[in-house]
Amino acid sequence: MILKEFAAYTREFRRHWLEYLMLFLSLDLLNQFVIIPLFRYITTFVLQAGAIPFVSYQNIITIITTHTVVFIILIIELLLLLVMIYAQFAYLLHGVRAIYSKNLTLKNSFKQIWQNIKKIRLGSLLLLALYFLLVIPFADIVFRTPLLAKIQIPEFILDYMTRTPILLTILIVFYVVVLFFGVRLLFTLPLMVLGQKKTRTAMKKSWQLTKGMQWWPIIWRLFLLAVFVSVILTVFYLAVYGMQLLWDLLPGKYPALILAIANLSLIQIGSELVFIWSGVIALFIIFAPLKIVPMEEKTAKNHASKKLISFVSIIFGLIVITSIVTNIMYLVGVNAHAPVVISHRGVDNKNGVQNTLEALRKTAKEKPDYVEIDLHETKDKQFIVLHDENLQKLTGINKAPHELTLAEITKLTAKEDGHQAKLVSFDQYLKEAKKLHQKLLIEVKTTPNDSKKMLQQFNKKYAKTILQNKYQVQSLDYRVVESLHQINPKLDVFYIQPYNFMYPHSVADGYSMEYSTLNSDFIWQAHLQHHPVYAWTINDEKLMKKMMYEQVDGLITDRVKLAKKAIKEFQDDSSYANRILNYVTVVHMPNDLEA
């Protein structure tokens, strides 16, 4: 029964494939090249106009209290972003229904979308914000627009939430609740857009339509669709890989390169077609219970207009040209930029207690380009090498660094991953690093209890050593970046950002970005300003290679040896077939032709 439904939906897709292609590709390109850059530029411009270099938990209260106009503009921008996401889904839903009914025109589509937008009120926007957060888990199956893909929880927060049983339980409960409400409210948006219902009314109707396990047939069909897509793409990728593998065996470099460019472009274009097909099928599955779009079998053939064929041809031509240029750069090695390898907290694959001399000695044998360490100020205004703001986790002592003297802290024994070692002063760590000829990336941690002249003391005592050995400094606190830049402009000071919110623009000499929201756009913008970008914390080989493809300048990792292996494989493998396989398994993401 389900297979017959899928077959009928696929026949409908074939009849109007050009229209569906135009619908999805136009939205994708509009996001990539207009909407997302526009919102980023507006945000960057507003913050620059208000002399605000960044937005984070550290300065949000300051922005609200002292930059009220900027805060209001940012809130308005956020509301407009919600409207834009709503408009994009409305565009898709109206478009699919219009294509099926054979009355698709851009004029009518925009008119209907505007009618939907006019009905939105402030209360509706707040409900929509909640709704979008709930349905994101299902968005990938239907069509995850690049704009919606920006809404995600950074990976470092998820990592933190899995460290203790209590936090893990909270995270699991959160996802269960989100999944439950997401399923029950799945029909809200179609009812709002196509059924012309108000937000609250649409939510109530969706809740009624999904009571008593009535949601199960829909979710089961969406799950099967995701499985079918995975199987189809796997077979497709293996076929292309096998063809390139055979071609690579033939003599001559350039014939193999030409076919590799063609094959990689085929993978990108073929994947996009499959994703568009699955998106249309998914919408038909959701439409079926609502009876908004009649899903009876049709026999009449569709004849695409010349204007439509020309429009789709232009869009597709631009995509093909972009793909070919990008693929040439990838296959001939232009993108094979080797990033520096940075040991996160001085460890490699749990070889010791973080930020200790024992771990440093073991890790230095793997020859990372840098060892990243963390500094806290002690009670007597000295510096201890320590990450956490409390000693409880490593030493069992429920004290903060500022509550104890350096002498008291260095007597404590830290335990982690089956190892134990004494906590050490920054002076001890510097001495050992110099002896091992190991470069350092020094993160300055701050708390409200730090002394007023902490940074001046840091510069006075350590700047000469840092500059002589070409060490680098970084901080999550932008005030540290700004102050050190003023105190000593010769120091290389990076700004750590946990979320990719705006284009890079600050006094920082570089950026350390949490990898889950880092993209090539941010890296490209930073490189235009001659600023390097490090990604943290990268412990997966596939992610390491993906970051290399994005041309990141440094990998901050807990697995130094693995990072070196991944870099070598990415750079040294001359087989075009393996590069294609590498692209498919590592780089290629749904709905991302630019990758």
Coordinates of C-alpha atoms in Angstrom, one line a residue:
M1 CA 0.0 0.0 0.0
I2 CA 2.7 2.5 1.0
L3 CA 4.8 1.5 -2.0
K4 CA 1.9 2.2 -4.3
E5 CA 1.4 5.6 -2.7
F6 CA 5.1 6.4 -3.2
A7 CA 4.8 5.2 -6.9
A8 CA 1.8 7.5 -7.5
Y9 CA 3.5 10.4 -5.9
T10 CA 6.6 9.8 -8.0
R11 CA 4.6 9.7 -11.2
E12 CA 3.2 13.1 -10.2
F13 CA 6.7 14.4 -9.6
R14 CA 7.8 13.2 -13.0
R15 CA 4.9 15.0 -14.8
H16 CA 5.9 18.3 -13.3
W17 CA 9.6 17.8 -12.4
L18 CA 10.7 21.0 -14.0
E19 CA 8.3 23.1 -11.9
Y20 CA 9.3 21.3 -8.7
L21 CA 12.9 21.8 -9.6
M22 CA 12.4 25.5 -10.1
L23 CA 10.5 25.8 -6.9
F24 CA 13.1 24.2 -4.6
L25 CA 16.2 25.4 -6.4
S26 CA 15.0 29.0 -6.5
L27 CA 14.4 28.9 -2.7
D28 CA 17.7 27.3 -2.1
L29 CA 19.6 29.9 -4.1
L30 CA 17.7 32.8 -2.7
N31 CA 18.7 31.6 0.8
Q32 CA 22.3 31.1 -0.1
F33 CA 23.0 34.2 -2.0
V34 CA 20.5 36.8 -0.8
I35 CA 18.6 36.2 2.5
I36 CA 21.4 34.7 4.7
P37 CA 24.1 37.2 3.5
L38 CA 21.6 40.0 3.9
F39 CA 20.7 39.2 7.5
R40 CA 24.4 38.7 8.4
Y41 CA 25.3 42.1 6.8
I42 CA 22.5 43.8 8.6
T43 CA 23.5 42.3 11.9
T44 CA 27.1 43.2 11.4
F45 CA 26.3 46.7 10.3
V46 CA 24.0 47.3 13.3
L47 CA 26.5 46.0 15.8
Q48 CA 29.3 48.0 14.2
A49 CA 27.2 51.2 14.2
G50 CA 26.6 50.6 18.0
A51 CA 30.4 49.9 18.5
I52 CA 29.5 46.4 19.7
P53 CA 32.0 43.9 18.4
F54 CA 30.2 40.7 19.4
V55 CA 27.0 39.3 21.0
S56 CA 27.2 36.7 23.8
Y57 CA 26.1 35.9 27.3
Q58 CA 28.9 38.2 28.5
N59 CA 27.5 41.4 27.1
I60 CA 23.8 40.8 26.5
I61 CA 22.8 42.8 29.7
T62 CA 25.1 45.6 28.6
I63 CA 23.5 45.7 25.2
I64 CA 20.0 45.9 26.7
T65 CA 20.8 48.6 29.2
T66 CA 23.3 50.8 27.3
H67 CA 22.5 50.1 23.7
T68 CA 18.8 49.9 23.8
V69 CA 18.3 51.0 20.2
V70 CA 20.6 48.3 18.9
F71 CA 18.8 45.8 21.1
I72 CA 15.4 46.8 19.7
I73 CA 16.7 46.6 16.1
L74 CA 18.1 43.1 16.8
I75 CA 14.8 42.0 18.2
I76 CA 13.0 43.4 15.1
E77 CA 15.5 41.5 12.9
L78 CA 14.8 38.3 14.8
L79 CA 11.1 38.8 14.3
L80 CA 11.7 39.4 10.6
L81 CA 13.7 36.3 10.4
L82 CA 10.8 34.3 11.8
V83 CA 8.5 35.9 9.2
M84 CA 11.0 35.0 6.5
I85 CA 11.2 31.3 7.6
Y86 CA 7.4 31.2 7.6
A87 CA 7.3 32.8 4.2
Q88 CA 9.7 30.2 2.8
F89 CA 7.5 27.3 4.0
A90 CA 4.5 29.1 2.6
Y91 CA 6.3 29.5 -0.7
L92 CA 6.9 25.7 -0.8
L93 CA 3.5 24.7 0.3
H94 CA 1.6 27.0 -2.1
G95 CA 4.0 26.1 -4.8
V96 CA 3.5 22.3 -4.5
R97 CA -0.2 22.7 -4.4
A98 CA -0.2 25.1 -7.4
I99 CA 2.0 22.8 -9.4
Y100 CA -0.3 19.9 -8.8
S101 CA -3.3 22.0 -9.8
K102 CA -1.5 23.3 -12.8
N103 CA -1.9 27.0 -11.9
L104 CA 1.6 27.9 -10.8
T105 CA 2.6 31.5 -11.4
L106 CA 5.0 33.6 -9.4
K107 CA 2.5 36.4 -9.2
N108 CA -0.1 34.2 -7.6
S109 CA 2.4 32.6 -5.3
F110 CA 3.7 35.9 -3.9
K111 CA 0.1 37.2 -3.6
Q112 CA -0.8 34.1 -1.5
I113 CA 2.3 34.4 0.6
W114 CA 1.6 38.1 1.3
Q115 CA -2.0 37.2 2.4
N116 CA -0.5 34.7 4.9
I117 CA 2.0 37.2 6.2
K118 CA -0.6 39.9 6.7
K119 CA -2.5 37.6 9.1
I120 CA 0.6 37.2 11.4
R121 CA 0.4 39.0 14.7
L122 CA 3.0 39.3 17.5
G123 CA 1.4 36.4 19.4
S124 CA 1.5 34.3 16.3
L125 CA 5.2 35.0 15.9
L126 CA 5.9 33.7 19.4
L127 CA 3.9 30.6 18.7
L128 CA 5.7 30.2 15.3
A129 CA 9.1 30.4 17.0
L130 CA 8.1 27.6 19.3
Y131 CA 6.7 25.6 16.4
F132 CA 9.8 25.9 14.3
L133 CA 11.9 24.7 17.2
L134 CA 9.6 21.7 17.6
V135 CA 9.5 20.6 13.9
I136 CA 13.2 21.0 13.1
P137 CA 13.8 17.3 13.7
F138 CA 11.4 16.6 10.8
A139 CA 12.6 19.4 8.6
D140 CA 15.5 17.4 7.1
I141 CA 13.1 14.8 5.7
V142 CA 10.9 17.4 4.0
F143 CA 13.3 20.2 3.0
R144 CA 15.7 21.8 5.4
T145 CA 16.3 25.2 4.0
P146 CA 19.8 26.8 4.6
L147 CA 18.1 29.4 6.7
L148 CA 16.4 26.9 9.0
A149 CA 19.7 24.9 9.2
K150 CA 21.2 27.8 11.0
I151 CA 18.9 27.1 14.0
Q152 CA 20.7 24.5 16.0
I153 CA 22.2 23.8 19.4
P154 CA 26.0 24.1 19.3
E155 CA 27.8 20.8 19.7
F156 CA 29.7 21.9 22.7
I157 CA 26.5 22.4 24.7
L158 CA 25.3 18.9 23.8
D159 CA 28.7 17.6 24.8
Y160 CA 28.5 19.3 28.1
M161 CA 25.0 18.0 28.7
T162 CA 26.2 14.4 28.3
R163 CA 28.9 14.6 30.9
T164 CA 26.8 13.7 34.0
P165 CA 23.8 11.4 34.4
I166 CA 21.6 14.2 35.6
L167 CA 22.4 16.5 32.7
L168 CA 22.1 13.6 30.2
T169 CA 18.7 12.7 31.7
I170 CA 17.6 16.3 31.3
L171 CA 18.8 16.3 27.7
I172 CA 16.9 13.1 26.9
V173 CA 13.7 14.3 28.5
F174 CA 14.0 17.6 26.5
Y175 CA 14.4 15.7 23.2
V176 CA 11.5 13.4 24.1
V177 CA 9.2 16.3 24.9
V178 CA 10.3 18.2 21.7
L179 CA 9.7 15.0 19.6
F180 CA 6.2 14.5 21.2
F181 CA 5.1 18.1 20.6
G182 CA 6.7 18.2 17.2
V183 CA 4.7 15.2 16.1
R184 CA 1.5 16.4 17.5
L185 CA 1.9 19.8 15.9
L186 CA 3.2 18.6 12.6
F187 CA 0.1 19.8 10.6
T188 CA 0.1 23.3 12.0
L189 CA 2.0 25.1 9.2
P190 CA 0.0 23.5 6.3
L191 CA -3.2 24.3 8.1
M192 CA -2.1 28.0 8.5
V193 CA -0.8 28.4 5.0
L194 CA -3.2 26.4 2.9
G195 CA -6.1 26.2 5.3
Q196 CA -6.0 29.9 6.1
K197 CA -6.3 29.2 9.8
K198 CA -4.9 31.3 12.7
T199 CA -1.8 29.9 14.5
R200 CA -3.6 28.9 17.7
T201 CA -6.5 27.3 15.7
A202 CA -4.1 25.4 13.5
M203 CA -2.3 24.1 16.5
K204 CA -5.5 22.9 18.1
K205 CA -6.6 21.2 14.8
S206 CA -3.2 19.5 14.4
W207 CA -3.5 18.3 18.0
Q208 CA -6.9 16.7 17.2
L209 CA -5.7 15.1 13.9
T210 CA -2.8 13.4 15.7
K211 CA -4.6 12.1 18.8
G212 CA -4.8 8.4 19.5
M213 CA -1.7 7.4 17.5
Q214 CA -3.2 8.9 14.3
W215 CA 0.2 10.4 13.7
W216 CA 1.9 7.0 13.3
P217 CA 1.1 6.3 9.6
I218 CA 2.5 9.7 8.7
I219 CA 5.7 9.3 10.7
W220 CA 6.1 5.7 9.5
R221 CA 5.9 6.9 5.8
L222 CA 8.4 9.7 6.4
F223 CA 10.7 7.2 8.0
L224 CA 10.4 4.8 5.1
L225 CA 11.0 7.7 2.7
A226 CA 14.2 8.6 4.6
V227 CA 15.4 5.0 4.3
F228 CA 14.6 4.9 0.5
V229 CA 16.5 8.1 0.0
S230 CA 19.5 6.6 1.9
V231 CA 19.5 3.4 -0.2
I232 CA 19.1 5.2 -3.5
L233 CA 22.0 7.6 -2.8
T234 CA 24.2 4.8 -1.5
V235 CA 23.8 2.8 -4.7
F236 CA 24.2 5.9 -6.8
Y237 CA 27.4 7.0 -5.0
L238 CA 28.9 3.5 -5.2
A239 CA 28.2 3.3 -8.9
V240 CA 29.9 6.6 -9.6
Y241 CA 32.8 5.7 -7.3
G242 CA 33.2 2.3 -9.1
M243 CA 33.2 4.0 -12.5
Q244 CA 35.9 6.4 -11.4
L245 CA 37.9 3.6 -9.8
L246 CA 38.1 1.8 -13.1
W247 CA 38.9 5.0 -15.0
D248 CA 41.8 5.8 -12.6
L249 CA 43.5 2.6 -13.7
L250 CA 43.9 3.8 -17.3
P251 CA 47.1 5.6 -18.3
G252 CA 47.2 9.4 -18.4
K253 CA 46.3 11.9 -15.7
Y254 CA 44.0 14.3 -17.6
P255 CA 41.3 11.9 -18.9
A256 CA 40.9 10.7 -15.3
L257 CA 40.7 14.2 -14.0
I258 CA 38.1 15.2 -16.6
L259 CA 35.9 12.2 -15.7
A260 CA 36.4 12.9 -12.0
I261 CA 35.1 16.5 -12.4
A262 CA 32.1 15.2 -14.4
N263 CA 31.5 12.4 -11.8
L264 CA 31.7 14.8 -8.8
S265 CA 29.4 17.2 -10.5
L266 CA 27.0 14.3 -11.3
I267 CA 27.0 13.4 -7.6
Q268 CA 26.1 16.9 -6.5
I269 CA 23.4 17.4 -9.1
G270 CA 22.0 13.9 -8.8
S271 CA 21.9 14.2 -5.0
E272 CA 20.0 17.5 -5.2
L273 CA 17.4 16.0 -7.6
V274 CA 16.9 13.1 -5.1
F275 CA 16.5 15.5 -2.2
I276 CA 14.0 17.6 -4.2
W277 CA 12.0 14.4 -5.1
S278 CA 12.0 13.3 -1.5
G279 CA 10.9 16.8 -0.4
V280 CA 7.9 16.7 -2.8
I281 CA 6.9 13.2 -1.7
A282 CA 7.2 14.2 2.0
L283 CA 4.9 17.1 1.4
F284 CA 2.4 14.9 -0.3
I285 CA 2.5 12.5 2.7
I286 CA 1.7 15.4 5.0
F287 CA -1.0 16.8 2.7
A288 CA -2.9 13.5 2.4
P289 CA -4.7 13.4 5.8
L290 CA -5.5 17.1 5.5
K291 CA -7.2 16.7 2.1
I292 CA -5.9 20.2 1.2
V293 CA -4.5 18.9 -2.1
P294 CA -6.5 16.2 -3.9
M295 CA -4.1 13.3 -4.4
E296 CA -6.1 11.3 -6.9
E297 CA -4.3 9.8 -9.9
K298 CA -4.1 12.0 -13.0
T299 CA -3.3 10.8 -16.6
A300 CA -2.9 14.1 -18.5
K301 CA 0.6 14.9 -19.4
N302 CA 2.1 18.2 -18.5
H303 CA 3.9 20.4 -21.1
A304 CA 6.3 22.8 -19.5
S305 CA 6.3 26.3 -21.0
K306 CA 9.3 27.7 -22.8
K307 CA 9.8 30.4 -20.1
L308 CA 9.9 27.8 -17.4
I309 CA 12.4 25.7 -19.3
S310 CA 14.6 28.7 -19.9
F311 CA 14.4 29.8 -16.2
V312 CA 15.2 26.3 -14.9
S313 CA 18.0 26.0 -17.5
I314 CA 19.6 29.2 -16.4
I315 CA 19.5 28.3 -12.7
F316 CA 20.7 24.8 -13.4
G317 CA 23.5 26.1 -15.6
L318 CA 24.7 28.4 -12.9
I319 CA 24.7 25.5 -10.4
V320 CA 26.6 23.3 -12.8
I321 CA 29.2 26.0 -13.5
T322 CA 29.7 26.7 -9.8
S323 CA 30.0 22.9 -9.1
I324 CA 32.6 22.4 -11.9
V325 CA 34.8 25.3 -10.7
T326 CA 34.6 24.1 -7.1
N327 CA 35.3 20.5 -8.1
I328 CA 38.3 21.5 -10.1
M329 CA 39.8 23.3 -7.1
Y330 CA 39.1 20.3 -4.9
L331 CA 40.4 17.6 -7.2
V332 CA 43.6 19.4 -8.2
G333 CA 44.4 20.1 -4.6
V334 CA 43.8 23.9 -4.3
N335 CA 41.7 23.2 -1.2
A336 CA 44.3 20.9 0.4
H337 CA 45.4 23.5 2.8
A338 CA 47.0 21.8 5.8
P339 CA 45.7 23.2 9.1
V340 CA 47.8 23.4 12.2
V341 CA 47.1 20.7 14.8
I342 CA 46.4 22.0 18.3
S343 CA 46.2 19.7 21.3
H344 CA 43.1 20.6 23.3
R345 CA 44.1 21.1 27.0
G346 CA 47.5 19.4 26.3
V347 CA 46.2 15.9 25.9
D348 CA 46.1 13.3 23.1
N349 CA 43.5 10.5 23.3
K350 CA 43.1 10.7 27.1
N351 CA 46.9 10.2 27.6
G352 CA 46.9 12.1 30.9
V353 CA 45.2 14.7 33.1
Q354 CA 44.4 17.9 31.1
N355 CA 46.7 20.9 31.6
T356 CA 49.4 18.9 33.4
L357 CA 53.1 18.4 32.8
E358 CA 52.8 14.6 32.5
A359 CA 50.2 15.0 29.7
L360 CA 52.3 17.7 28.0
R361 CA 55.4 15.4 27.9
K362 CA 53.4 12.6 26.3
T363 CA 51.5 14.8 23.9
A364 CA 54.7 16.7 22.8
K365 CA 56.0 13.4 21.4
E366 CA 53.2 13.5 18.8
K367 CA 54.6 16.9 17.7
P368 CA 51.4 19.0 17.6
D369 CA 51.9 22.5 16.2
Y370 CA 50.4 24.0 19.4
V371 CA 49.3 22.8 22.8
E372 CA 46.2 24.7 24.0
I373 CA 46.1 25.4 27.7
D374 CA 43.9 27.4 30.1
L375 CA 44.8 29.9 32.7
H376 CA 43.1 31.2 35.8
E377 CA 44.2 33.8 38.3
T378 CA 44.8 32.6 41.9
K379 CA 44.1 34.3 45.2
D380 CA 47.6 35.7 45.3
K381 CA 47.4 37.0 41.7
Q382 CA 49.5 34.3 40.1
F383 CA 48.4 32.0 37.2
I384 CA 47.4 28.3 37.5
V385 CA 47.0 26.1 34.4
L386 CA 43.4 25.0 34.8
H387 CA 40.3 25.0 32.7
D388 CA 37.4 24.7 35.2
E389 CA 36.2 27.6 37.4
N390 CA 35.9 25.1 40.2
L391 CA 38.4 22.5 41.4
Q392 CA 35.7 19.9 42.4
K393 CA 35.7 17.9 39.2
L394 CA 39.4 17.2 39.0
T395 CA 40.5 17.3 42.6
G396 CA 37.4 16.8 44.7
I397 CA 38.0 20.2 46.4
N398 CA 34.9 22.5 46.2
K399 CA 36.9 25.7 45.7
A400 CA 37.4 28.2 42.9
P401 CA 41.0 29.1 41.9
H402 CA 40.6 32.7 43.2
E403 CA 39.9 31.2 46.7
L404 CA 43.3 29.5 47.0
T405 CA 46.9 30.6 46.6
L406 CA 49.1 29.2 43.9
A407 CA 51.1 27.2 46.5
E408 CA 47.9 25.7 47.8
I409 CA 46.6 24.7 44.4
T410 CA 49.8 23.2 43.2
K411 CA 49.7 20.8 46.2
L412 CA 46.5 19.3 44.9
T413 CA 46.4 16.1 42.8
A414 CA 44.0 16.0 39.8
K415 CA 42.5 12.8 38.5
E416 CA 41.1 12.1 35.1
D417 CA 40.7 9.1 32.7
G418 CA 42.6 6.8 35.0
H419 CA 45.5 9.2 35.4
Q420 CA 46.6 11.5 38.2
A421 CA 49.0 14.4 38.3
K422 CA 49.7 17.6 40.3
L423 CA 48.2 20.9 39.1
V424 CA 50.9 23.2 37.9
S425 CA 51.7 26.9 37.7
F426 CA 51.9 28.7 34.4
D427 CA 55.6 29.3 35.1
Q428 CA 56.2 25.6 35.5
Y429 CA 54.3 24.8 32.3
L430 CA 56.2 27.5 30.3
K431 CA 59.5 26.1 31.5
E432 CA 58.6 22.5 30.4
A433 CA 57.1 23.6 27.1
K434 CA 60.3 25.6 26.3
K435 CA 62.4 22.5 27.2
L436 CA 60.3 20.4 24.8
H437 CA 60.3 23.1 22.1
Q438 CA 56.5 23.0 22.1
K439 CA 54.5 26.0 21.0
L440 CA 51.5 27.0 23.1
L441 CA 48.0 28.4 22.5
I442 CA 47.2 30.1 25.8
E443 CA 43.6 30.7 26.8
V444 CA 43.0 33.4 29.4
K445 CA 40.0 32.5 31.5
T446 CA 38.2 35.3 33.4
T447 CA 35.8 35.6 36.3
P448 CA 34.2 38.5 38.2
N449 CA 36.8 37.9 41.0
D450 CA 39.9 38.6 38.9
S451 CA 42.1 41.5 39.9
K452 CA 41.8 44.7 38.0
K453 CA 45.4 44.6 36.7
M454 CA 45.4 40.9 35.8
L455 CA 46.1 41.5 32.1
Q456 CA 48.8 44.1 32.8
Q457 CA 50.5 41.6 35.1
F458 CA 50.1 38.8 32.5
N459 CA 51.7 41.0 29.8
K460 CA 54.5 42.3 32.0
K461 CA 55.5 38.8 33.2
Y462 CA 55.0 36.7 30.1
A463 CA 54.8 38.8 26.9
K464 CA 58.5 38.5 26.2
T465 CA 58.5 34.7 26.5
I466 CA 55.3 34.5 24.4
L467 CA 56.7 36.6 21.6
Q468 CA 60.1 34.9 21.6
N469 CA 58.6 31.5 21.2
K470 CA 55.8 32.6 18.9
Y471 CA 53.0 31.4 21.2
Q472 CA 49.5 32.6 20.7
V473 CA 46.8 33.8 23.2
Q474 CA 43.1 33.5 23.0
S475 CA 40.0 34.2 25.2
L476 CA 36.3 33.7 25.3
D477 CA 36.0 37.1 26.9
Y478 CA 36.3 39.8 24.3
R479 CA 37.4 42.3 26.9
V480 CA 40.6 40.3 27.2
V481 CA 41.1 40.4 23.5
E482 CA 40.5 44.1 23.3
S483 CA 42.6 44.9 26.4
L484 CA 45.6 42.8 25.4
H485 CA 45.5 44.4 22.0
Q486 CA 45.8 47.8 23.6
I487 CA 48.4 46.8 26.1
N488 CA 50.6 44.9 23.7
P489 CA 49.7 45.0 20.0
K490 CA 52.5 42.6 19.2
L491 CA 50.7 39.7 20.8
D492 CA 48.7 37.4 18.6
V493 CA 45.3 37.3 20.4
F494 CA 42.4 35.2 19.1
Y495 CA 38.7 35.6 20.0
I496 CA 36.9 32.4 20.9
Q497 CA 33.3 32.3 19.6
P498 CA 30.8 29.5 20.5
Y499 CA 28.4 30.5 17.8
N500 CA 28.6 31.8 14.3
F501 CA 26.2 34.8 14.6
M502 CA 27.7 37.5 12.4
Y503 CA 30.6 38.2 10.0
P504 CA 33.9 38.5 11.8
H505 CA 34.8 42.1 12.7
S506 CA 36.9 42.9 15.7
V507 CA 40.4 43.8 16.9
A508 CA 41.2 40.0 17.2
D509 CA 44.1 38.6 15.2
G510 CA 42.1 35.4 14.6
Y511 CA 39.2 33.3 15.6
S512 CA 38.5 30.1 17.4
M513 CA 35.0 28.9 16.5
E514 CA 32.9 26.0 17.7
Y515 CA 32.8 23.7 14.7
S516 CA 29.0 22.9 14.5
T517 CA 28.1 26.4 13.3
L518 CA 31.3 27.3 11.5
N519 CA 31.0 27.5 7.7
S520 CA 33.1 28.4 4.7
D521 CA 31.4 31.9 4.6
F522 CA 32.7 32.9 8.0
I523 CA 36.2 31.5 7.1
W524 CA 36.2 33.3 3.8
Q525 CA 35.3 36.6 5.4
A526 CA 38.0 36.1 8.1
H527 CA 40.6 35.3 5.4
L528 CA 39.7 38.5 3.5
Q529 CA 40.9 40.3 6.7
H530 CA 44.0 38.0 6.8
H531 CA 42.8 36.4 10.0
P532 CA 43.2 32.7 10.6
V533 CA 40.3 30.5 11.9
Y534 CA 40.7 27.6 14.3
A535 CA 37.9 25.0 14.8
W536 CA 37.1 23.4 18.1
T537 CA 36.8 20.7 19.4
I538 CA 37.3 18.3 16.4
N539 CA 37.7 14.7 17.5
D540 CA 36.1 12.9 14.5
E541 CA 38.2 12.0 11.4
K542 CA 35.3 12.9 9.0
L543 CA 34.9 16.3 10.7
M544 CA 38.6 17.0 10.4
K545 CA 38.6 16.4 6.7
K546 CA 35.4 18.5 6.3
M547 CA 37.1 21.4 8.1
M548 CA 40.1 21.0 5.8
Y549 CA 37.8 21.2 2.8
E550 CA 36.3 24.4 4.3
Q551 CA 40.0 25.7 4.5
V552 CA 40.1 26.1 8.3
D553 CA 43.5 27.1 9.5
G554 CA 43.7 25.0 12.7
L555 CA 42.1 22.0 14.3
I556 CA 41.8 22.1 18.1
T557 CA 41.5 18.4 19.0
D558 CA 41.7 15.9 21.8
R559 CA 43.2 13.4 19.3
V560 CA 46.4 14.7 17.9
K561 CA 47.6 11.5 16.2
L562 CA 44.2 11.0 14.5
A563 CA 44.3 14.6 13.2
K564 CA 47.8 14.2 11.7
K565 CA 46.6 11.0 10.0
A566 CA 43.5 12.7 8.6
I567 CA 45.5 15.6 7.2
K568 CA 48.0 13.2 5.6
E569 CA 45.2 11.2 4.0
F570 CA 43.4 14.2 2.8
Q571 CA 46.5 15.7 1.2
D572 CA 48.5 12.7 0.0
D573 CA 45.8 10.6 -1.7
S574 CA 46.2 11.1 -5.4
S575 CA 43.4 8.8 -6.4
Y576 CA 40.5 10.7 -7.9
A577 CA 38.1 7.8 -7.0
N578 CA 39.2 8.1 -3.3
R579 CA 38.8 11.9 -3.4
I580 CA 35.2 11.4 -4.7
L581 CA 34.6 8.9 -1.9
N582 CA 36.1 11.3 0.6
Y583 CA 33.8 14.0 -0.7
V584 CA 30.7 11.8 -0.4
T585 CA 31.4 10.5 3.1
V586 CA 33.0 13.5 4.6
V587 CA 32.1 16.8 2.9
H588 CA 28.7 16.3 1.1
M589 CA 25.7 17.4 3.1
P590 CA 22.0 17.6 2.0
N591 CA 20.9 20.7 0.3
D592 CA 24.4 22.1 0.0
L593 CA 25.6 22.3 -3.6
E594 CA 28.4 24.7 -2.6
A595 CA 30.0 21.9 -0.5

